[in-house]
Short mmCIF file of C-alpha atoms in Angstrom, two decimals:
data_model
loop_
_atom_site.label_atom_id
_atom_site.label_comp_id
_atom_site.label_asym_id
_atom_site.label_seq_id
_atom_site.Cartn_x
_atom_site.Cartn_y
_atom_site.Cartn_z
CA MET A 261 74.79 8.22 6.98
CA SER A 262 73.29 11.16 5.18
CA LEU A 263 75.52 13.59 7.09
CA ILE A 264 78.69 11.66 6.22
CA ASN A 265 77.56 11.40 2.64
CA GLN A 266 76.98 15.12 2.52
CA MET A 267 80.44 15.85 3.91
CA LEU A 268 82.03 13.53 1.35
CA GLN A 269 80.19 15.25 -1.47
CA ASP A 270 81.34 18.68 -0.24
CA LEU A 271 84.89 17.44 -0.06
CA ASP A 272 84.76 16.07 -3.61
CA ALA A 273 83.34 19.33 -4.83
CA ARG A 274 86.24 21.31 -3.27
CA ARG A 275 88.86 18.97 -4.68
CA ALA A 276 87.28 19.22 -8.09
CA ALA A 277 87.31 23.01 -7.85
CA HIS A 278 91.04 23.05 -7.07
CA GLY A 279 91.79 20.41 -9.69
CA VAL A 280 92.66 17.79 -7.18
CA GLY A 281 91.59 14.33 -8.10
CA SER A 282 89.96 11.96 -5.74
CA THR A 283 92.41 10.11 -3.58
CA LEU A 284 89.72 8.12 -1.87
CA PRO A 285 89.71 4.45 -2.55
CA ASN A 286 87.12 3.02 -4.86
CA ASP A 287 85.20 1.39 -2.03
CA VAL A 288 84.86 4.77 -0.23
CA ARG A 289 82.88 7.21 -2.30
CA PRO A 290 79.83 9.37 -1.75
CA LEU A 291 76.43 7.97 -2.55
CA PRO A 292 74.27 9.60 -5.20
CA THR A 293 71.57 12.01 -4.13
CA ALA A 294 68.41 10.15 -3.23
CA ARG A 295 65.36 10.87 -5.33
CA ASN A 296 62.15 12.11 -3.69
CA SER A 297 59.62 9.15 -3.82
CA HIS A 298 55.76 9.57 -3.68
CA LEU A 299 55.03 5.87 -3.19
CA PRO A 300 54.36 6.07 0.56
CA LEU A 301 51.90 8.91 0.04
CA ILE A 302 50.01 6.96 -2.65
CA LEU A 303 49.88 3.83 -0.51
CA GLY A 304 48.57 5.84 2.42
CA ILE A 305 45.79 7.38 0.31
CA ILE A 306 44.79 3.93 -0.98
CA MET A 307 44.62 2.52 2.55
CA LEU A 308 42.46 5.43 3.70
CA CYS A 309 40.04 4.87 0.80
CA VAL A 310 39.76 1.15 1.62
CA VAL A 311 39.08 1.86 5.28
CA ALA A 312 36.49 4.55 4.44
CA GLY A 313 34.73 2.26 1.95
CA GLY A 314 34.60 -0.62 4.42
CA PHE A 315 33.20 1.63 7.11
CA ALA A 316 30.52 2.99 4.74
CA PHE A 317 29.53 -0.56 3.67
CA TYR A 318 29.29 -1.65 7.32
CA GLN A 319 27.07 1.32 8.13
CA TRP A 320 24.84 0.52 5.14
CA GLU A 321 24.46 -3.09 6.26
CA MET A 322 23.66 -2.08 9.83
CA ARG A 323 20.96 0.40 8.71
CA PRO A 324 18.64 -1.37 6.24
CA GLU A 325 16.32 1.64 6.15
CA LEU A 326 18.97 3.39 4.01
CA ALA A 327 18.72 0.64 1.43
CA PRO A 328 16.26 0.94 -1.48
CA PRO A 329 12.72 -0.11 -0.46
CA ALA A 330 12.05 -3.74 -1.30
CA VAL A 331 8.76 -5.08 -2.63
CA PRO A 332 6.66 -6.13 0.40
CA ALA A 333 6.40 -9.89 0.64
CA VAL A 334 3.34 -11.74 1.83
CA VAL A 335 4.45 -13.99 4.62
CA ALA A 336 1.96 -16.58 5.71
CA PRO A 337 1.68 -17.47 9.38
CA VAL A 338 3.89 -20.03 11.03
CA VAL A 339 2.32 -23.23 12.30
CA ALA A 340 4.20 -25.09 14.98
CA VAL A 341 4.73 -28.76 14.24
CA PRO A 342 3.45 -30.69 17.25
CA ALA A 343 5.52 -33.38 18.88
CA ALA A 344 4.64 -37.06 18.74
CA PRO A 345 1.42 -37.89 20.67
CA PRO A 346 2.01 -38.96 24.29
CA LEU A 347 1.04 -42.39 25.52
CA VAL A 348 -1.41 -40.82 27.96
CA SER A 349 -3.94 -38.43 26.46
CA PRO A 350 -3.17 -34.94 27.76
CA VAL A 351 -5.75 -32.71 29.35
CA PRO A 352 -7.54 -30.84 26.54
CA GLU A 353 -6.48 -27.26 26.36
CA PRO A 354 -9.06 -24.51 25.79
CA GLU A 355 -9.55 -23.44 22.23
CA ILE A 356 -7.66 -20.34 21.24
CA VAL A 357 -9.55 -17.77 19.24
CA VAL A 358 -7.17 -15.57 17.32
CA GLN A 359 -8.28 -11.95 17.30
CA PRO A 360 -6.94 -9.45 14.75
CA GLU A 361 -4.56 -6.73 15.98
CA PRO A 362 -4.80 -3.13 14.79
CA PRO A 363 -2.06 -2.07 12.39
CA SER A 364 0.79 -0.15 13.96
CA ALA A 365 2.85 2.54 12.24
CA GLU A 366 5.83 2.00 14.54
CA PRO A 367 8.26 -0.82 13.75
CA ALA A 368 8.26 -3.84 15.99
CA SER A 369 10.52 -3.45 19.00
CA PRO A 370 13.50 -5.77 19.39
CA ALA A 371 11.76 -7.36 22.37
CA THR A 372 8.91 -8.62 20.17
CA PRO A 373 9.41 -12.37 19.67
CA SER A 374 9.79 -13.34 16.05
CA LEU A 375 7.83 -16.27 14.73
CA THR A 376 10.95 -17.47 12.95
CA LYS A 377 12.55 -18.24 16.33
CA LEU A 378 10.13 -21.11 16.95
CA ASP A 379 11.89 -24.46 16.71
CA GLY A 380 10.52 -26.86 14.16
CA SER A 381 8.26 -24.20 12.62
CA LEU A 382 6.82 -24.10 9.15
CA ARG A 383 5.98 -21.09 6.96
CA MET A 384 3.19 -21.20 4.46
CA ALA A 385 3.82 -20.53 0.78
CA GLN A 386 3.60 -16.93 -0.31
CA SER A 387 0.81 -15.69 -2.51
CA ILE A 388 2.22 -14.11 -5.65
CA SER A 389 -0.70 -12.63 -7.53
CA PRO A 390 -3.42 -11.16 -5.29
CA PRO A 391 -4.71 -7.70 -6.27
CA ALA A 392 -4.47 -6.56 -2.66
CA GLU A 393 -1.75 -8.18 -0.65
CA LYS A 394 -2.61 -9.30 2.85
CA LYS A 395 -0.58 -10.56 5.77
CA VAL A 396 -1.98 -13.09 8.16
CA GLY A 397 -0.69 -13.45 11.68
CA THR A 398 -1.54 -14.20 15.30
CA LYS A 399 -0.18 -13.51 18.77
CA SER A 400 0.30 -16.97 20.24
CA ALA A 401 -1.22 -19.51 17.87
CA THR A 402 -1.28 -19.26 14.12
CA THR A 403 -3.23 -21.14 11.49
CA ALA A 404 -3.16 -21.48 7.72
CA THR A 405 -5.70 -22.50 5.18
CA ALA A 406 -5.83 -26.18 4.27
CA SER A 407 -5.17 -25.45 0.61
CA GLU A 408 -1.71 -23.89 1.23
CA LYS A 409 1.36 -26.14 1.37
CA PRO A 410 3.81 -25.54 4.25
CA VAL A 411 7.47 -24.84 3.43
CA PRO A 412 10.51 -24.42 5.73
CA ALA A 413 10.74 -21.06 7.47
CA GLU A 414 13.25 -18.47 6.31
CA LYS A 415 16.35 -17.92 8.38
CA LYS A 416 16.60 -14.79 10.46
CA PRO A 417 18.89 -12.04 9.06
CA ALA A 418 22.29 -11.45 10.70
CA ASP A 419 21.33 -8.08 12.11
CA GLY A 420 18.71 -9.66 14.39
CA ARG A 421 15.71 -8.16 12.60
CA SER A 422 12.93 -10.33 11.25
CA LYS A 423 11.89 -9.63 7.69
CA ALA A 424 8.23 -10.02 8.53
CA THR A 425 6.39 -10.89 11.69
CA ALA A 426 2.82 -11.89 12.30
CA ALA A 427 2.16 -8.69 14.22
CA ASP A 428 2.91 -6.49 11.16
CA SER A 429 -0.67 -6.70 9.90
CA PRO A 430 -4.04 -7.80 11.38
CA SER A 431 -5.91 -10.88 10.31
CA PRO A 432 -9.38 -10.07 8.91
CA ALA A 433 -11.02 -13.31 9.99
CA ALA A 434 -8.87 -15.73 11.93
CA PRO A 435 -10.32 -19.25 12.30
CA VAL A 436 -10.48 -21.25 15.51
CA VAL A 437 -7.89 -23.95 16.14
CA SER A 438 -8.22 -26.56 18.87
CA PRO A 439 -4.73 -27.34 20.18
CA SER A 440 -5.99 -30.29 22.21
CA GLU A 441 -7.23 -32.08 19.14
CA SER A 442 -3.94 -31.63 17.31
CA SER A 443 -1.93 -32.82 20.30
CA GLN A 444 -4.07 -35.92 20.75
CA SER A 445 -4.06 -36.93 17.10
CA GLY A 446 -0.37 -36.24 16.56
CA LYS A 447 -1.09 -34.48 13.28
CA ALA A 448 -0.82 -30.87 12.23
CA PRO A 449 -3.53 -28.58 13.67
CA MET A 450 -6.68 -28.66 11.60
CA ILE A 451 -8.85 -25.69 10.82
CA GLU A 452 -12.39 -25.92 12.09
CA LYS A 453 -14.48 -24.56 9.26
CA THR A 454 -17.80 -23.12 10.20
CA ALA A 455 -20.43 -24.38 7.86
CA SER A 456 -22.63 -21.84 6.23
CA ILE A 457 -25.96 -21.32 7.97
CA GLY A 458 -27.93 -21.94 4.80
CA SER A 459 -31.53 -21.11 4.05
CA PRO A 460 -34.37 -21.90 6.48
CA ARG A 461 -35.46 -24.73 4.21
CA GLU A 462 -32.00 -26.32 4.32
CA ARG A 463 -31.83 -26.01 8.09
CA ALA A 464 -35.33 -27.47 8.38
CA GLU A 465 -34.28 -30.46 6.27
CA ALA A 466 -31.26 -31.02 8.51
CA GLU A 467 -33.45 -30.89 11.63
CA TYR A 468 -35.87 -33.34 10.04
CA ARG A 469 -33.07 -35.85 9.43
CA LYS A 470 -32.02 -35.53 13.05
CA ALA A 471 -35.60 -36.16 14.18
CA ILE A 472 -35.79 -39.28 12.01
CA ALA A 473 -32.59 -40.56 13.61
CA ALA A 474 -34.00 -39.85 17.07
CA VAL A 475 -37.20 -41.77 16.25
CA ASN A 476 -35.20 -44.76 15.02
CA GLN A 477 -33.25 -44.74 18.29
CA GLY A 478 -36.42 -44.52 20.40
CA ARG A 479 -35.85 -40.93 21.57
CA VAL A 480 -39.41 -39.77 20.93
CA VAL A 481 -39.33 -36.64 23.09
CA GLU A 482 -36.23 -35.40 21.31
CA ALA A 483 -37.83 -36.20 17.97
CA LEU A 484 -40.95 -34.22 18.89
CA ASP A 485 -38.89 -31.17 19.80
CA GLY A 486 -36.91 -31.46 16.59
CA LEU A 487 -40.04 -31.68 14.44
CA ARG A 488 -41.52 -28.64 16.17
CA ASN A 489 -38.34 -26.74 15.32
CA VAL A 490 -38.61 -27.87 11.70
CA LEU A 491 -42.09 -26.39 11.40
CA LYS A 492 -40.88 -23.14 12.93
CA LEU A 493 -38.20 -22.92 10.26
CA ASP A 494 -40.39 -24.13 7.39
CA GLY A 495 -44.14 -24.34 7.90
CA PHE A 496 -44.56 -26.07 4.53
CA HIS A 497 -42.41 -29.09 5.40
CA VAL A 498 -45.04 -31.76 4.74
CA ALA A 499 -43.14 -34.81 5.95
CA SER A 500 -42.28 -33.22 9.29
CA ARG A 501 -45.88 -32.21 9.96
CA GLN A 502 -47.20 -35.65 9.12
CA LEU A 503 -44.63 -37.38 11.32
CA LEU A 504 -45.28 -34.94 14.15
CA VAL A 505 -49.05 -35.65 14.03
CA LYS A 506 -48.40 -39.39 14.03
CA LEU A 507 -46.09 -39.19 17.06
CA LEU A 508 -48.51 -36.91 18.92
CA LEU A 509 -51.40 -39.29 18.35
CA GLU A 510 -49.30 -42.22 19.54
CA ALA A 511 -48.43 -40.20 22.64
CA LYS A 512 -52.18 -39.50 23.25
CA GLN A 513 -51.73 -35.78 22.64
CA ALA A 514 -54.77 -35.30 20.40
CA GLU A 515 -55.26 -31.61 21.17
CA GLU A 516 -51.80 -30.66 19.95
CA ALA A 517 -52.24 -32.91 16.93
CA ILE A 518 -55.45 -31.06 16.04
CA GLN A 519 -53.66 -27.71 16.32
CA VAL A 520 -50.77 -28.92 14.15
CA LEU A 521 -53.21 -30.09 11.46
CA GLN A 522 -55.20 -26.87 11.55
CA ASP A 523 -52.04 -24.81 11.17
CA GLY A 524 -50.96 -26.93 8.23
CA LEU A 525 -54.28 -26.63 6.40
CA GLN A 526 -54.19 -22.85 6.68
CA GLY A 527 -51.29 -22.73 4.28
CA GLN A 528 -51.89 -26.00 2.38
CA PRO A 529 -55.63 -26.66 2.01
CA ALA A 530 -55.00 -29.19 -0.78
CA GLN A 531 -53.57 -31.67 1.75
CA LEU A 532 -56.67 -33.85 1.76
CA GLY A 533 -55.17 -36.41 4.12
CA TRP A 534 -54.67 -33.73 6.78
CA ALA A 535 -58.25 -32.52 6.31
CA MET A 536 -59.71 -36.01 6.70
CA SER A 537 -57.54 -36.78 9.72
CA LEU A 538 -58.52 -33.52 11.37
CA ALA A 539 -62.20 -34.15 10.60
CA ARG A 540 -62.03 -37.62 12.20
CA LEU A 541 -60.40 -36.18 15.33
CA LEU A 542 -63.13 -33.57 15.56
CA VAL A 543 -65.80 -36.25 15.09
CA ASP A 544 -64.25 -38.25 17.93
CA ARG A 545 -64.48 -35.13 20.04
CA GLY A 546 -68.17 -34.72 19.04
CA ASP A 547 -67.63 -31.61 16.90
CA LEU A 548 -69.53 -32.64 13.74
CA ALA A 549 -69.97 -29.06 12.56
CA GLY A 550 -66.22 -28.38 12.89
CA ALA A 551 -65.47 -31.60 11.04
CA TRP A 552 -67.70 -30.57 8.14
CA GLN A 553 -66.17 -27.10 8.02
CA THR A 554 -62.76 -28.71 7.80
CA LEU A 555 -63.79 -30.91 4.88
CA ASN A 556 -65.63 -28.09 3.16
CA TYR A 557 -62.51 -25.87 3.37
CA SER A 558 -60.49 -28.39 1.33
CA LEU A 559 -63.40 -29.66 -0.79
CA PRO A 560 -62.38 -27.77 -3.99
CA ALA A 561 -59.25 -29.92 -4.17
CA ALA A 562 -61.17 -33.21 -3.60
CA GLY A 563 -63.14 -33.43 -6.84
CA ASN A 564 -61.63 -36.81 -7.83
CA ASN A 565 -61.34 -38.39 -4.39
CA PRO A 566 -64.25 -40.81 -3.69
CA ASP A 567 -63.29 -41.33 -0.05
CA TYR A 568 -63.29 -37.61 0.58
CA GLN A 569 -66.69 -37.21 -1.10
CA GLY A 570 -68.17 -40.16 0.80
CA PHE A 571 -66.80 -38.85 4.15
CA ALA A 572 -68.29 -35.41 3.48
CA ALA A 573 -71.64 -37.07 2.59
CA HIS A 574 -71.56 -39.07 5.84
CA LEU A 575 -71.03 -35.91 7.92
CA LEU A 576 -73.84 -34.09 6.14
CA GLN A 577 -76.12 -37.08 6.69
CA ARG A 578 -75.35 -37.07 10.42
CA LEU A 579 -76.03 -33.36 10.50
CA GLY A 580 -79.49 -34.03 8.96
CA ARG A 581 -78.65 -32.53 5.58
CA ASN A 582 -79.75 -35.57 3.56
CA LYS A 583 -80.20 -33.77 0.26
CA ASP A 584 -76.66 -32.43 0.32
CA ALA A 585 -75.45 -35.82 1.52
CA ALA A 586 -77.11 -37.54 -1.45
CA GLU A 587 -75.23 -35.30 -3.87
CA HIS A 588 -71.85 -36.20 -2.37
CA TYR A 589 -72.78 -39.93 -2.25
CA GLN A 590 -73.60 -39.75 -5.94
CA ALA A 591 -70.24 -38.12 -6.66
CA ALA A 592 -68.45 -40.85 -4.71
CA ALA A 593 -70.45 -43.62 -6.48
CA ARG A 594 -69.56 -42.18 -9.89
CA LEU A 595 -65.85 -42.13 -8.98
CA SER A 596 -65.93 -45.64 -7.45
CA PRO A 597 -69.06 -47.52 -8.62
CA GLY A 598 -67.90 -50.86 -7.24
CA ASP A 599 -67.80 -49.64 -3.63
CA GLY A 600 -71.06 -50.69 -1.89
CA ARG A 601 -70.67 -48.13 0.90
CA TRP A 602 -71.58 -45.21 -1.34
CA TRP A 603 -74.68 -46.96 -2.72
CA LEU A 604 -75.81 -47.84 0.78
CA GLY A 605 -75.38 -44.26 1.97
CA LEU A 606 -77.12 -42.93 -1.10
CA GLY A 607 -80.07 -45.29 -0.47
CA LEU A 608 -80.35 -44.11 3.15
CA ALA A 609 -80.22 -40.44 2.11
CA TRP A 610 -82.91 -40.90 -0.54
CA GLU A 611 -85.02 -42.91 1.87
CA ALA A 612 -84.86 -40.02 4.35
CA GLU A 613 -85.91 -37.67 1.57
CA GLY A 614 -88.92 -39.89 0.75
CA ARG A 615 -87.54 -41.16 -2.55
CA SER A 616 -88.29 -44.85 -1.89
CA ALA A 617 -87.94 -46.18 -5.45
CA GLU A 618 -84.56 -44.55 -5.94
CA ALA A 619 -83.53 -45.69 -2.46
CA ARG A 620 -84.43 -49.35 -3.29
CA GLU A 621 -82.38 -49.22 -6.48
CA ALA A 622 -79.40 -47.88 -4.54
CA PHE A 623 -79.78 -50.73 -1.99
CA LEU A 624 -79.73 -53.29 -4.77
CA ARG A 625 -76.53 -51.80 -6.18
CA ALA A 626 -75.01 -51.95 -2.71
CA ARG A 627 -75.90 -55.66 -2.32
CA GLN A 628 -74.43 -56.46 -5.73
CA SER A 629 -71.05 -54.94 -4.81
CA GLY A 630 -70.24 -57.85 -2.52
CA ASN A 631 -67.69 -55.88 -0.49
CA LEU A 632 -69.80 -54.94 2.54
CA SER A 633 -69.60 -56.45 5.97
CA ALA A 634 -72.17 -58.97 7.21
CA GLU A 635 -73.76 -56.34 9.43
CA LEU A 636 -74.28 -53.94 6.52
CA MET A 637 -75.57 -56.74 4.31
CA ALA A 638 -78.15 -57.60 6.98
CA MET A 639 -79.24 -53.95 6.99
CA ILE A 640 -79.65 -53.96 3.21
CA GLU A 641 -81.73 -57.17 3.29
CA GLN A 642 -83.97 -55.60 5.86
CA LYS A 643 -84.45 -52.49 3.67
CA LEU A 644 -85.31 -54.59 0.60
CA ARG A 645 -88.11 -56.59 2.26
#
């Protein structure tokens, strides 16, 4: 068409030059010269820009390392929600101890399983204001503190990369979780908290309570071992030592009971009951001198104890030390003047010292007390004749 149009235009131009008018009909005439249009070029440039921009955006999405660094988020570990408990109790599985992994500078490989792929998983709430952010994670079993509230896990990004995995950072102190317990109970896994060891006195008190429970249940041997452990932890535990001596005496183990009392008096000489018990055991064994040494060791703390003073006087009298015995009988009589035993002992000590008048007066005071046995009263009547 352009060639025909060009020929028609040339023909018109020649006719016009020779003054010949156009004899062509109105419906046959040359077309006007087409104008040069830049629209296709502009549209092509626009399409190229759109394609280039889309390609750049796709590359930016596929390479997140080119994006501005985001603030690291603290992602708590994922705890798998156990299924409903079976009708038959499953075989308990061994406890899994989660060990921390060393930090790695290399990014996790695509083959590393992401915790967000676990079905029915939960993610713990993020901490928002710690001075030093920490990430907690495990290899196969994860746990969370009981104070944190679980929330649904985040969805995995479209590019197949997990925002944060448990292997990104080590756990400083991962607790122990028993999967068998959680599967049997049908509840979420519980954290087994290790109680603090406590001071030796606190541990001794706990052992003492266990020994009491063992005694009440008739497990005497176990109670004896527990009480021995208490005294190893706390040698000043009075109740444990007293109970241990009582159980040893009931078990006819007098030698160990003597040793336990001697050890106790070394650190607590003011325990007058221990001193008198030890002295009686030594008297039964025929060791009068050892019995007196025991009482004399704790005597400074027995100034207001008439029984202690009278027992010491009795030992001295059996050892032939009547003068010293009379002094302790007098001390006991002053503390408890209504007890006829002390007056009777004082009369016998003075009689041995040749002080007959003073001895008779002491016998009379003993008869007036009215709290002596018939045998002792017969002795007094014989002395007063």
